[in-house]
Coordinates of C-alpha atoms in Angstrom, one line a residue:
X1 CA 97.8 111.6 120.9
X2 CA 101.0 111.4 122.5
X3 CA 100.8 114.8 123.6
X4 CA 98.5 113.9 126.4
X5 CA 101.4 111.4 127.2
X6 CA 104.0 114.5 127.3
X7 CA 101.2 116.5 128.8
X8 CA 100.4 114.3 131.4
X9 CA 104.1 113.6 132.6
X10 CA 104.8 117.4 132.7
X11 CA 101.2 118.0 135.0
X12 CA 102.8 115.0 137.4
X13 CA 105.5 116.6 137.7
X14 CA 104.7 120.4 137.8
X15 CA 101.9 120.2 139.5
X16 CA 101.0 116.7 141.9
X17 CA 102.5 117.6 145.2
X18 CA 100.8 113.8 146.4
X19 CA 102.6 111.9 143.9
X20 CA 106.4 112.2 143.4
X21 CA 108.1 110.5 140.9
X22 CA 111.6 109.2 141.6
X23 CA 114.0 107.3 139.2
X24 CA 115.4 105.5 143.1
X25 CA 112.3 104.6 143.4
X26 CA 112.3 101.1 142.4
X27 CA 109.3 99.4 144.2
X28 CA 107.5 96.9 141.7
X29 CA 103.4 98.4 142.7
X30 CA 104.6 102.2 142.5
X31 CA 104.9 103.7 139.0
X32 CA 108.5 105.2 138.3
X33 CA 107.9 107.4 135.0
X34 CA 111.2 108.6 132.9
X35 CA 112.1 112.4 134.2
X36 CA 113.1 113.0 130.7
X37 CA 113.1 111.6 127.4
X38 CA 112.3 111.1 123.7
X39 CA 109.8 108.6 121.9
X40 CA 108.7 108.1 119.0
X41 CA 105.1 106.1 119.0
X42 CA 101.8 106.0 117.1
X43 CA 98.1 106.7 118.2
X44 CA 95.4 104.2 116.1
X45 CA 91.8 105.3 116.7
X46 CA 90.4 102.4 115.9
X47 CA 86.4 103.8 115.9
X48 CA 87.6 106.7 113.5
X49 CA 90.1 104.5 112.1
X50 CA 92.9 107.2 111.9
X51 CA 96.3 106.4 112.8
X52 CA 99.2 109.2 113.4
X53 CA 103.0 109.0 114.1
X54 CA 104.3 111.5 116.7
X55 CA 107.5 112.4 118.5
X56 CA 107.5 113.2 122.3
X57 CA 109.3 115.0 124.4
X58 CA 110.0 115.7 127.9
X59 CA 111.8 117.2 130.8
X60 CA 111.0 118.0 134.1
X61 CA 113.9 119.8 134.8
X62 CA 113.1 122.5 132.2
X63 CA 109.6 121.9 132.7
X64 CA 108.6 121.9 129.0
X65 CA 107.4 119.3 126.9
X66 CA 106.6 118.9 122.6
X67 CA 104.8 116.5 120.6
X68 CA 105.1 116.4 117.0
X69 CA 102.2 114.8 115.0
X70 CA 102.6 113.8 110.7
X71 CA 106.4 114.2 110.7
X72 CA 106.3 117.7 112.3
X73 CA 103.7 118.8 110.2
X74 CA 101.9 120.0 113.4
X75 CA 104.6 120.6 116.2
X76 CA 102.9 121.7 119.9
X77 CA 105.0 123.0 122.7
X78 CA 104.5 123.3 126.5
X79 CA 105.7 125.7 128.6
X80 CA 104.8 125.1 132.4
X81 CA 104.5 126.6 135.8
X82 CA 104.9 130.0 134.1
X83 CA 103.1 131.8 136.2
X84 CA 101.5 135.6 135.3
X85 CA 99.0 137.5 137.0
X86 CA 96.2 136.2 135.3
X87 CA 96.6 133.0 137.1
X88 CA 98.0 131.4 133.9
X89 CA 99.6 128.2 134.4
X90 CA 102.0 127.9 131.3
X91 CA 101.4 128.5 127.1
X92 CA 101.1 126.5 124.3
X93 CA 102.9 127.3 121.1
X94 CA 101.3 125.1 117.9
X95 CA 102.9 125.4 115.1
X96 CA 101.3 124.1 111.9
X97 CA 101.0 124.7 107.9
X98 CA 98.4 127.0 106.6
X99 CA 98.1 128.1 102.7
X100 CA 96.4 131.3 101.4
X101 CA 95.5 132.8 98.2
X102 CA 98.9 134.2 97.9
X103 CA 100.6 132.0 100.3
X104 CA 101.3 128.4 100.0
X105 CA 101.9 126.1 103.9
X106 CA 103.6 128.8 105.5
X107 CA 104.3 127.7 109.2
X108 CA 102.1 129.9 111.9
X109 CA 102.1 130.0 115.3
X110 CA 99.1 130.3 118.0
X111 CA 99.8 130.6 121.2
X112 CA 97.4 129.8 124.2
X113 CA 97.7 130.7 127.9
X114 CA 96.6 127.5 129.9
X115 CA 95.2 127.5 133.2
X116 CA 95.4 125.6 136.2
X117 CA 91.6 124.5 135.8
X118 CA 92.4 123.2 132.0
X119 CA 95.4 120.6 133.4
X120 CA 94.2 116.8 132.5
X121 CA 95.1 113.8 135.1
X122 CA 93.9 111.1 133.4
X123 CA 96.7 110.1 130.4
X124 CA 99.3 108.7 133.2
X125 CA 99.5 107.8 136.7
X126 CA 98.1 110.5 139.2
X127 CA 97.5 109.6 143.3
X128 CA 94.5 107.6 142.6
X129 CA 95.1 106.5 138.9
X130 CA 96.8 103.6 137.8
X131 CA 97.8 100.8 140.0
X132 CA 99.8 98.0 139.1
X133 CA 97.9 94.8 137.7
X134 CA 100.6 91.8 137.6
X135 CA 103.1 91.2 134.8
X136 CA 102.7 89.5 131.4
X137 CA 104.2 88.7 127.8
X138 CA 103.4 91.5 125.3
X139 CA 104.9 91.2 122.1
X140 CA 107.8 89.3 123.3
X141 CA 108.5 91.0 126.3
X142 CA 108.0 90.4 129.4
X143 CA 106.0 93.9 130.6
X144 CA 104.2 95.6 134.1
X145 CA 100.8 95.7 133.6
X146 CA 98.7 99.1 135.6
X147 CA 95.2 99.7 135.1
X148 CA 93.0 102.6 135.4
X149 CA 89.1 103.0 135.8
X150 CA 86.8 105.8 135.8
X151 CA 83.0 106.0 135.8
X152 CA 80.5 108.9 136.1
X153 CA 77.3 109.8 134.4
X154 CA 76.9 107.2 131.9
X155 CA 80.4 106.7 131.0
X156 CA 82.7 104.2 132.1
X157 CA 86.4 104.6 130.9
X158 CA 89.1 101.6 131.3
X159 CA 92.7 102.2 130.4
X160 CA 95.6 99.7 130.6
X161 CA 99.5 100.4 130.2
X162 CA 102.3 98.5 129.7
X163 CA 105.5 98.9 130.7
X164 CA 108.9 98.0 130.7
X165 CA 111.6 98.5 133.4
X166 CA 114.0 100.7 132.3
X167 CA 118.0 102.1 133.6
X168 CA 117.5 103.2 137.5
X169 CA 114.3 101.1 137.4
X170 CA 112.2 103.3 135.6
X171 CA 108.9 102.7 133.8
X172 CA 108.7 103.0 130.2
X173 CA 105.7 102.9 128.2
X174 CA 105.2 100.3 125.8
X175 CA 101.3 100.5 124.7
X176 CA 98.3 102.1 126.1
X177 CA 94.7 101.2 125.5
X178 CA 92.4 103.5 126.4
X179 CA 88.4 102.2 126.3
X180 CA 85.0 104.5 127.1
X181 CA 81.9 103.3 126.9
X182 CA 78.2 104.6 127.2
X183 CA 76.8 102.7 129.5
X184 CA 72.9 103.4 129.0
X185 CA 73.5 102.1 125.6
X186 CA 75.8 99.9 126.0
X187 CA 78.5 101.0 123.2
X188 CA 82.2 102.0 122.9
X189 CA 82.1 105.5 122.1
X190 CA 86.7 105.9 122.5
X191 CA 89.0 102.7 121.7
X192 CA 92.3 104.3 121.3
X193 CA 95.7 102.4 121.5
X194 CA 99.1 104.6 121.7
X195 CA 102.2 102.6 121.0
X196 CA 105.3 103.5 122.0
X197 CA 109.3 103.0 121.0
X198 CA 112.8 104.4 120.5
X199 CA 112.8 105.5 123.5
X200 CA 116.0 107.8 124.5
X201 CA 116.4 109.0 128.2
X202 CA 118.2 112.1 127.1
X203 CA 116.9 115.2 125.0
X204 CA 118.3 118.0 123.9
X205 CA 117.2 121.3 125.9
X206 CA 116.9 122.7 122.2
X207 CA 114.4 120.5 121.1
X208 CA 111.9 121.6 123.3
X209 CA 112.4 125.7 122.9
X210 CA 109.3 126.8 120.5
X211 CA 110.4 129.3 117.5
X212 CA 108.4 132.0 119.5
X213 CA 109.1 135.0 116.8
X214 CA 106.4 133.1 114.7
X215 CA 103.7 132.7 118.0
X216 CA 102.1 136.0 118.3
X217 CA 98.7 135.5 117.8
X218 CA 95.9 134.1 120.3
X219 CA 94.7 131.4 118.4
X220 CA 90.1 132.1 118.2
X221 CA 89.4 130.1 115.5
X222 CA 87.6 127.2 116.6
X223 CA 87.2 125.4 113.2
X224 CA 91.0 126.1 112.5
X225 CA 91.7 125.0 115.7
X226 CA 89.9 121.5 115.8
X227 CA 91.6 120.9 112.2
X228 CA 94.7 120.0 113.7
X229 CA 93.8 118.6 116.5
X230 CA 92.2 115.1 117.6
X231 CA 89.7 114.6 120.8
X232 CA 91.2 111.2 121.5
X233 CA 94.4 113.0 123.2
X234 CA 93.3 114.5 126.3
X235 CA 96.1 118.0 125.4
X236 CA 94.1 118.8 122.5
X237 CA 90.8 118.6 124.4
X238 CA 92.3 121.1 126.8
X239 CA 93.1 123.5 123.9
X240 CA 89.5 122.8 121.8
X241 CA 87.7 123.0 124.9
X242 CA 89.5 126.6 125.7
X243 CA 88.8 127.5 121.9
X244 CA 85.2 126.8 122.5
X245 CA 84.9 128.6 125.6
X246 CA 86.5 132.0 124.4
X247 CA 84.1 131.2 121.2
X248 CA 80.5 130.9 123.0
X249 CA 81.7 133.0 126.2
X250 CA 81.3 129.7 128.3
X251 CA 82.2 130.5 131.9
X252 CA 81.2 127.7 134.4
X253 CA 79.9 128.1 138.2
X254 CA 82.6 125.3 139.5
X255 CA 85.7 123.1 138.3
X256 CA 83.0 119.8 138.7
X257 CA 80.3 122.1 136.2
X258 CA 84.0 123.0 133.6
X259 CA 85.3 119.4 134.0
X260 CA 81.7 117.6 133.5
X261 CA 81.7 120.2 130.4
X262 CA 84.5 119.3 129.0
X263 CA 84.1 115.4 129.0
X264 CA 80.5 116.7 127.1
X265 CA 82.4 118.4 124.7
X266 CA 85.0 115.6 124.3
X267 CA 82.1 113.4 123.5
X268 CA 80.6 115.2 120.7
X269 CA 83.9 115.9 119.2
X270 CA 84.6 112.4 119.1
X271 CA 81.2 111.5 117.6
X272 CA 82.0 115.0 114.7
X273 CA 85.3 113.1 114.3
X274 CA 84.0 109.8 113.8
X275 CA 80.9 110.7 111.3
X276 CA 83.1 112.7 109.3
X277 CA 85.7 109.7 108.7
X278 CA 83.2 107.9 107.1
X279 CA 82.1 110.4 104.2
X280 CA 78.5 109.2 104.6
X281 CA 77.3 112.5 102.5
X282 CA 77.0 115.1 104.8
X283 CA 79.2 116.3 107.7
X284 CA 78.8 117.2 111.3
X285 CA 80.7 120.1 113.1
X286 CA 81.1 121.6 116.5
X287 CA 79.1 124.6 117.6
X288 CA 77.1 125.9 120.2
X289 CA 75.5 123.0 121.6
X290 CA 78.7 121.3 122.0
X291 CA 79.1 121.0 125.9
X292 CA 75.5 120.0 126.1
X293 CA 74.8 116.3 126.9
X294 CA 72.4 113.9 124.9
X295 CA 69.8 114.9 127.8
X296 CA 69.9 118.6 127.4
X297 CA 69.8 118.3 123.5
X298 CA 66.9 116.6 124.5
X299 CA 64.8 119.1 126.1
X300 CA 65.4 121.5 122.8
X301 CA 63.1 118.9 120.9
X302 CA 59.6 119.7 122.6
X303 CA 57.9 118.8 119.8
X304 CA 54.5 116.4 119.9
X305 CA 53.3 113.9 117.4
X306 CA 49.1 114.5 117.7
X307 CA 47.3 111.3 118.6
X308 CA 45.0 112.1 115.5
X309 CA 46.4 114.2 112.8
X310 CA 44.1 116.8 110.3
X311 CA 44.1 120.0 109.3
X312 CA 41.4 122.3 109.5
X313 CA 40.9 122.4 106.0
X314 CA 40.9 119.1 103.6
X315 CA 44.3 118.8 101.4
X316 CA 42.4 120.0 98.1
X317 CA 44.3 117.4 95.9
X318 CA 43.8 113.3 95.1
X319 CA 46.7 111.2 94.7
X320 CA 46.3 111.2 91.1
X321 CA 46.2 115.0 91.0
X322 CA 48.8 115.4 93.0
X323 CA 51.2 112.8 90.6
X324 CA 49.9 114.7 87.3
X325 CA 50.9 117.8 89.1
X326 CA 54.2 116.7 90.4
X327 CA 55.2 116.3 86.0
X328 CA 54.6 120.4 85.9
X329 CA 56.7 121.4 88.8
X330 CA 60.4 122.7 88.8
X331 CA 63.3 120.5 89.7
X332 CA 63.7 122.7 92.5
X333 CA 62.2 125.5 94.0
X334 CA 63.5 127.8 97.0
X335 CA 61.1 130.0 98.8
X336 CA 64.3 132.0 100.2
X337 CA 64.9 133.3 97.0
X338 CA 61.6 134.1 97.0
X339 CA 61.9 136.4 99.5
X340 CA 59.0 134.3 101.8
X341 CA 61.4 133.1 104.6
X342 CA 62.4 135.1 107.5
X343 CA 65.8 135.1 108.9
X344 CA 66.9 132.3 110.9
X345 CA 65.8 132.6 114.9
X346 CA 67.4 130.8 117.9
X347 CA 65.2 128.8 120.3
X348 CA 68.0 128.5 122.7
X349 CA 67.1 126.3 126.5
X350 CA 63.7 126.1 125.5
X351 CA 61.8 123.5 124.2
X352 CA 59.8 125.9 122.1
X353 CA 60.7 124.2 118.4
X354 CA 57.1 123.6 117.5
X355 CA 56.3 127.3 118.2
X356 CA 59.6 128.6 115.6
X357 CA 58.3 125.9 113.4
X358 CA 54.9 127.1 113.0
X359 CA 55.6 130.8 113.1
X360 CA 57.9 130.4 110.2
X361 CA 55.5 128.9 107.8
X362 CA 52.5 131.3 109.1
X363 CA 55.1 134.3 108.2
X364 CA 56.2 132.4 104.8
X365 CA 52.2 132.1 103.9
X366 CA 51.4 136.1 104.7
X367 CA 54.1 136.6 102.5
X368 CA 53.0 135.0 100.0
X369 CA 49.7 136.5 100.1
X370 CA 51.3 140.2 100.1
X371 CA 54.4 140.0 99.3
X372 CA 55.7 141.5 103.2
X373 CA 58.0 139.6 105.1
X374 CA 57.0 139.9 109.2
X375 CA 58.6 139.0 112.0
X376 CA 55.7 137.4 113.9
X377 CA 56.1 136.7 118.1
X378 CA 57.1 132.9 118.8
X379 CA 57.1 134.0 122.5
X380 CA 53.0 134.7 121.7
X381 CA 52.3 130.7 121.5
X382 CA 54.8 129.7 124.2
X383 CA 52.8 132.0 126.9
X384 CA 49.0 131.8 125.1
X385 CA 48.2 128.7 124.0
X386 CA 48.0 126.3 126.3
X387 CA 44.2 126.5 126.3
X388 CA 41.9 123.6 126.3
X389 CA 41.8 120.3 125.3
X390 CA 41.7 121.4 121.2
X391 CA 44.9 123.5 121.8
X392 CA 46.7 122.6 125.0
X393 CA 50.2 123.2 124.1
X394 CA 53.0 122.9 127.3
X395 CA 55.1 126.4 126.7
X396 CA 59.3 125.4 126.5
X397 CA 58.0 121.9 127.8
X398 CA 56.9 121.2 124.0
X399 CA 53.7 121.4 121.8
X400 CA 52.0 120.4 118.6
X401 CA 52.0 122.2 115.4
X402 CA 48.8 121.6 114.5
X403 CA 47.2 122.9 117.7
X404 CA 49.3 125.8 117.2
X405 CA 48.0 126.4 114.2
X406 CA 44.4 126.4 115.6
X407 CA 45.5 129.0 118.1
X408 CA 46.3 131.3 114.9
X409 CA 43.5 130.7 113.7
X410 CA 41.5 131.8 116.4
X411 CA 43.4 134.3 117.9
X412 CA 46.1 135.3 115.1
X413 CA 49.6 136.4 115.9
X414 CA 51.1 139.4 116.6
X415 CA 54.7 140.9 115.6
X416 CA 57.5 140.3 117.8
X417 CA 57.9 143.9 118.1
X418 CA 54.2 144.5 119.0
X419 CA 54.4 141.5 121.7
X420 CA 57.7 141.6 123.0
X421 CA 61.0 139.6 122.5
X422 CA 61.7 136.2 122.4
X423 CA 62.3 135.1 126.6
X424 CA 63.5 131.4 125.8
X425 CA 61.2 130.5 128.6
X426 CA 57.6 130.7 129.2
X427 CA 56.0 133.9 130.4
X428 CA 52.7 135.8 131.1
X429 CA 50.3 136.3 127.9
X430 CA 49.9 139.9 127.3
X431 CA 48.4 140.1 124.3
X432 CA 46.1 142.7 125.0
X433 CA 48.8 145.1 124.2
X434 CA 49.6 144.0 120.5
X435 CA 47.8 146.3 117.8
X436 CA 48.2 144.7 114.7
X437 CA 47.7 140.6 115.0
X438 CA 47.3 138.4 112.0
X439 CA 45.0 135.2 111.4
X440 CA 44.7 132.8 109.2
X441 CA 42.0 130.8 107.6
X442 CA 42.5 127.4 108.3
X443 CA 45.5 124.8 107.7
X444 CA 45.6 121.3 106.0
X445 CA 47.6 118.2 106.2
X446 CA 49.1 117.5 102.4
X447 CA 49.2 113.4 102.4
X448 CA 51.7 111.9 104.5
X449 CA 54.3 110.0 103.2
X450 CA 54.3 111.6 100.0
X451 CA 57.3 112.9 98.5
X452 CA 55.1 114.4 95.8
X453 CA 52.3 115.4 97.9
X454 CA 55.3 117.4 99.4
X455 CA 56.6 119.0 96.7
X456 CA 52.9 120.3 95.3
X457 CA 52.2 121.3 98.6
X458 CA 55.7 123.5 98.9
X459 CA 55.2 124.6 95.5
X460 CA 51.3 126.1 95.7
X461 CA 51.2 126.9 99.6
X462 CA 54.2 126.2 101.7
X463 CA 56.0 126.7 103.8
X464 CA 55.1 123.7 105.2
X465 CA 55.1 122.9 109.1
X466 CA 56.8 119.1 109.6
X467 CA 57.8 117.1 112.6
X468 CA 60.6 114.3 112.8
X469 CA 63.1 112.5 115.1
X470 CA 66.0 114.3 115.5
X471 CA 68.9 112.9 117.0
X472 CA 72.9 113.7 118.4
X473 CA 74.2 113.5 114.3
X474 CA 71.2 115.9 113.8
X475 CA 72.4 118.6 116.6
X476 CA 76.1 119.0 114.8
X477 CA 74.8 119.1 111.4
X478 CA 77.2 121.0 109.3
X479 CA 76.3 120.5 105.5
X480 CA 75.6 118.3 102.8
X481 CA 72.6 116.2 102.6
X482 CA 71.5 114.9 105.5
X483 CA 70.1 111.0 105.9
X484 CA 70.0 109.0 108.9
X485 CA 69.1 105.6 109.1
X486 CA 69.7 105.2 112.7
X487 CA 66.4 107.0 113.6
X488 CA 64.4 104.2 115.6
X489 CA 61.3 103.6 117.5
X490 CA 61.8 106.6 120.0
X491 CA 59.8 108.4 118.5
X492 CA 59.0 112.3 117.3
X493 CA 61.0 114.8 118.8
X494 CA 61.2 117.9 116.5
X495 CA 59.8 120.2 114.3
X496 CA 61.3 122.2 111.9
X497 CA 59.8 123.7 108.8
X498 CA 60.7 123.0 104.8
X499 CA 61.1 126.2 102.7
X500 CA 61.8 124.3 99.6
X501 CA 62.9 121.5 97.9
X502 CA 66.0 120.9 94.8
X503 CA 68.4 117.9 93.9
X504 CA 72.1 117.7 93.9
X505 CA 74.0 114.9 92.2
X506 CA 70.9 113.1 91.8
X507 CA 70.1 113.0 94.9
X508 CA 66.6 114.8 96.0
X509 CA 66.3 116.8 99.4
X510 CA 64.3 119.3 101.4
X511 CA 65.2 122.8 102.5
X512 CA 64.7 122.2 106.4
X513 CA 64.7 126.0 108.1
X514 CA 65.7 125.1 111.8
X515 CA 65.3 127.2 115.4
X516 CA 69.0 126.7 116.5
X517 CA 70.4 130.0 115.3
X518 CA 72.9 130.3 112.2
X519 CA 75.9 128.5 114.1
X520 CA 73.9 125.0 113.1
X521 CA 74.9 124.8 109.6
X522 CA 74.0 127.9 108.9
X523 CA 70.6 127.9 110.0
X524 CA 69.4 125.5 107.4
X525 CA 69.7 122.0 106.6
X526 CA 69.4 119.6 103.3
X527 CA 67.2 116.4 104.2
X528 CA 67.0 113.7 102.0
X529 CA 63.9 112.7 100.4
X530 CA 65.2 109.1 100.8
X531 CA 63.6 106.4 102.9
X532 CA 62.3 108.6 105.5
X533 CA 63.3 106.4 108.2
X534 CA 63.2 109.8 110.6
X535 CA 59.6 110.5 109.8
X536 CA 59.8 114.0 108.3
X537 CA 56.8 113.6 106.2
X538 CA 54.4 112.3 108.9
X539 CA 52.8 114.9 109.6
X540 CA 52.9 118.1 107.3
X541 CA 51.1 121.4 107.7
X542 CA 50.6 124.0 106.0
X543 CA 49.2 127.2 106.7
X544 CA 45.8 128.7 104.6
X545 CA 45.6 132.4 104.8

């Protein structure tokens, strides 16, 4: 966490032609920070309730800077103002453990190039940052107090520092507490405090030179990366945030569109971080959707409860058939192995998840019937049925399933090859030109509600075509079985389909196939059958060919 501190002192002084810091400077309202030093101090994250030692240091005479976190066990250097002709800034050498099958925590070395765009301002005092707030006892000393605010979007962040005069008047950290919040919702989404001591104003040069004979690789490993880093220190977002980017072949049209990105980014880190502290059962990771706000998540989930839901065709089975049934089935049953279940597709921008939802379980049915897998046109739906008031879906601005599945049955499907690929937006219906289109006969409801009715339903007909409320925990699912009891009154946003059901541990879940490509978890998710406090049985379809 620290490292931001280090980072932060070494961007004032590299870089911040507006701000000058001067150890003669010894006016009480203008922040003197140390040219150089060592520290020892401590980060708490007291939302994902970790807590790390870590060494700084710093010099701005040899314009480098180190933070060691765990005792060394993950040692970062900074090399700044380096410049190359690739407009590279300086390099970061991270050293850190890693143990293979024939190899056990041998030190490696990645080494980044960072970029003038990728410096962070907001760990110490910039022009503009934090001004000086009065003095007060802290801990038995009398400190400086500074504060610093910041609000855009929905965020507000509040920082305060304390400080304690130093030799030549300079200003030495004691504590920081750093605060964000989300204002729409009113909740602390960052409360970080970094405390700082053994403070020494001279280093050796030494300490700060990086054993560069081990750091000759360019560090692409996302995953690997994040593991030994922490999005509460504003350095390691820089170096996440350029993992991601070289990852997903991000490439922004301004510094405002990379910087607003990155705060994104920051945010869902910090809410991956926090789930996973918690071992609730499943985890969350980063991926693709990862510099995309709440909002834009949002607009991914065009599904549509219907105002009065049925099937075409009556669910052919009684409550008391369907619990005598139920005794006969599996434990668990997986339509993948099966062969039934296409590959996983990617809706991308478009809110198109109840067209991927009900493609998969028309495709899953056919091949069923036949045995032949086909790769039917989502794109068909999104640009054909909007129709009238029975069908009336809205293209990437969202749709129902079951209306959906009254377009197939009326005017069947083509292949995506026949049609033409997937746009991720909506486009002109051309369906004239398909040759081979496929319909089916009707679709029914199986009994909301009903775990078993479920089941039977998966097990004689499926796939089966549900909605539910997805949320931000939902987006970064990563594995493990997935329950939320945070879904609320918002509402149905999402439609996925189940390809199966099985139990693990004793606990029961659904094989949810998902339209957000193979980077989310795979392509597939475990949902419990628990409490279904996210609705996931409301309304279930099923295809009849």
């Amino acid at each position: 966490m620290e490292k931001i501190v280090v980072l932060k002192f070494v961007i004032l002084f590299s870089f911040s032609s507006a701000y000058i810091l001067m150890d003669d400077d010894l006016t009480t309202d203008a922040l003197v920070l140390p040219s150089e030093y060592y520290l020892k101090a401590e980060m708490i994250d007291l939302i994902s309730n970790l807590k790390e030692p870590i060494e700084l240091w710093y010099s701005a005479e040899y314009n480098r800077s180190r933070i060691d976190v765990s005792g060394g066990m993950v040692q970062r250097y900074y090399y700044w103002a380096e410049f190359d002709t690739s407009g590279n800034e300086g390099q970061v050498y991270t050293i850190s453990p890693k143990t293979t099958e024939t190899e056990k925590n041998v030190m490696q070395c990645y080494k980044k190039n960072i970029s003038e765009e990728e410096q962070n301002h907001d760990a110490f005092p910039v022009e503009g940052g934090y001004v000086y707030a009065g003095n007060q006892q802290h801990e038995g000393r009398q400190v400086d107090v500074w504060q610093e605010t910041d609000e855009y979007d929905d965020t507000r962040e509040e920082n305060i520092m304390y400080t304690y005069k130093g030799a030549r008047g300079v200003d030495v950290p004691v504590q920081i507490v750093k605060k964000t919040f989300n204002t729409f919702k009113g909740t602390m989404t960052l409360h970080v405090i970094y405390n700082y001591f053994s403070y020494e104003p001279l280093i050796c040069y030494k300490d700060l030179d990086a054993d560069e004979d081990l750091c000759d690789v360019a560090n692409e490993d996302l995953h690997g990366t994040l593991q030994v880093l922490h999005p509460a220190i504003r350095g390691d977002v820089d170096i996440a945030f350029e993992s991601f980017k070289k990852r997903h072949n991000r490439k922004y049209r301004s510094q405002a569109e990379h910087e607003k990105r990155k705060k994104i980014f920051q945010k869902n880190w910090q809410l991956v971080v926090d789930h996973n502290s918690k071992n609730l059962g499943y985890k969350l990771a980063m991926n693709h959707l990862s510099d995309l706000s709440t909002e834009e998540l949002r607009l991914r989930h065009g599904a549509r409860a219907s105002p009065h839901p049925a099937g075409s065709i009556p669910f052919p089975h009684s409550e008391a058939e369907v619990n005598q049934i139920v005794t006969h089935l599996p434990k668990e049953y997986d339509m993948r192995m099966e062969g039934f279940i296409t590959p996983i597709k990617n809706q991308g921008s478009c809110g198109s998840c109840w067209s991927f939802a009900t493609v998969a379980a028309v495709e899953g049915a056919l091949a069923r019937l036949d045995g032949r897998l086909r790769d039917l046109s989502e794109q068909t739906l999104i640009d054909c049925s909007w129709g009238d008031a029975v069908v009336s879906n809205q293209g990437c601005e969202g749709g129902f399933p079951s209306r959906s599945l009254r377009y197939v049955m009326k005017h069947g499907l083509p292949l995506e090859e026949g049609y033409g690929g997937y746009k991720a937006q909506n486009g002109y219906c051309h369906t004239e030109n398909a040759t081979e289109v496929f319909k089916i006969r009707g679709f029914a409801l199986a009994t909301p509600m009903s775990v078993n009715a479920m089941k039977v339903a998966l097990y004689k007909y499926g796939p089966v075509t549900v909605l539910l409320q997805a949320n931000d925990a939902f987006s970064f699912y990563s594995s493990g079985i997935f329950y939320d009891p945070t879904c609320d009154d918002s509402g149905i946003n999402h439609a996925v389909t189940i390809v199966g059901y099985g139990t693990r541990d004793g606990d029961d879940y659904w094989i949810v196939k998902n339209s957000y490509g193979e980077q989310w978890g795979g392509g597939f998710m475990l949902y419990s059958t628990n409490d279904d406090k996210c609705r996931i049985l409301s309304e279930p379809y099923y295809p009849v060919v």
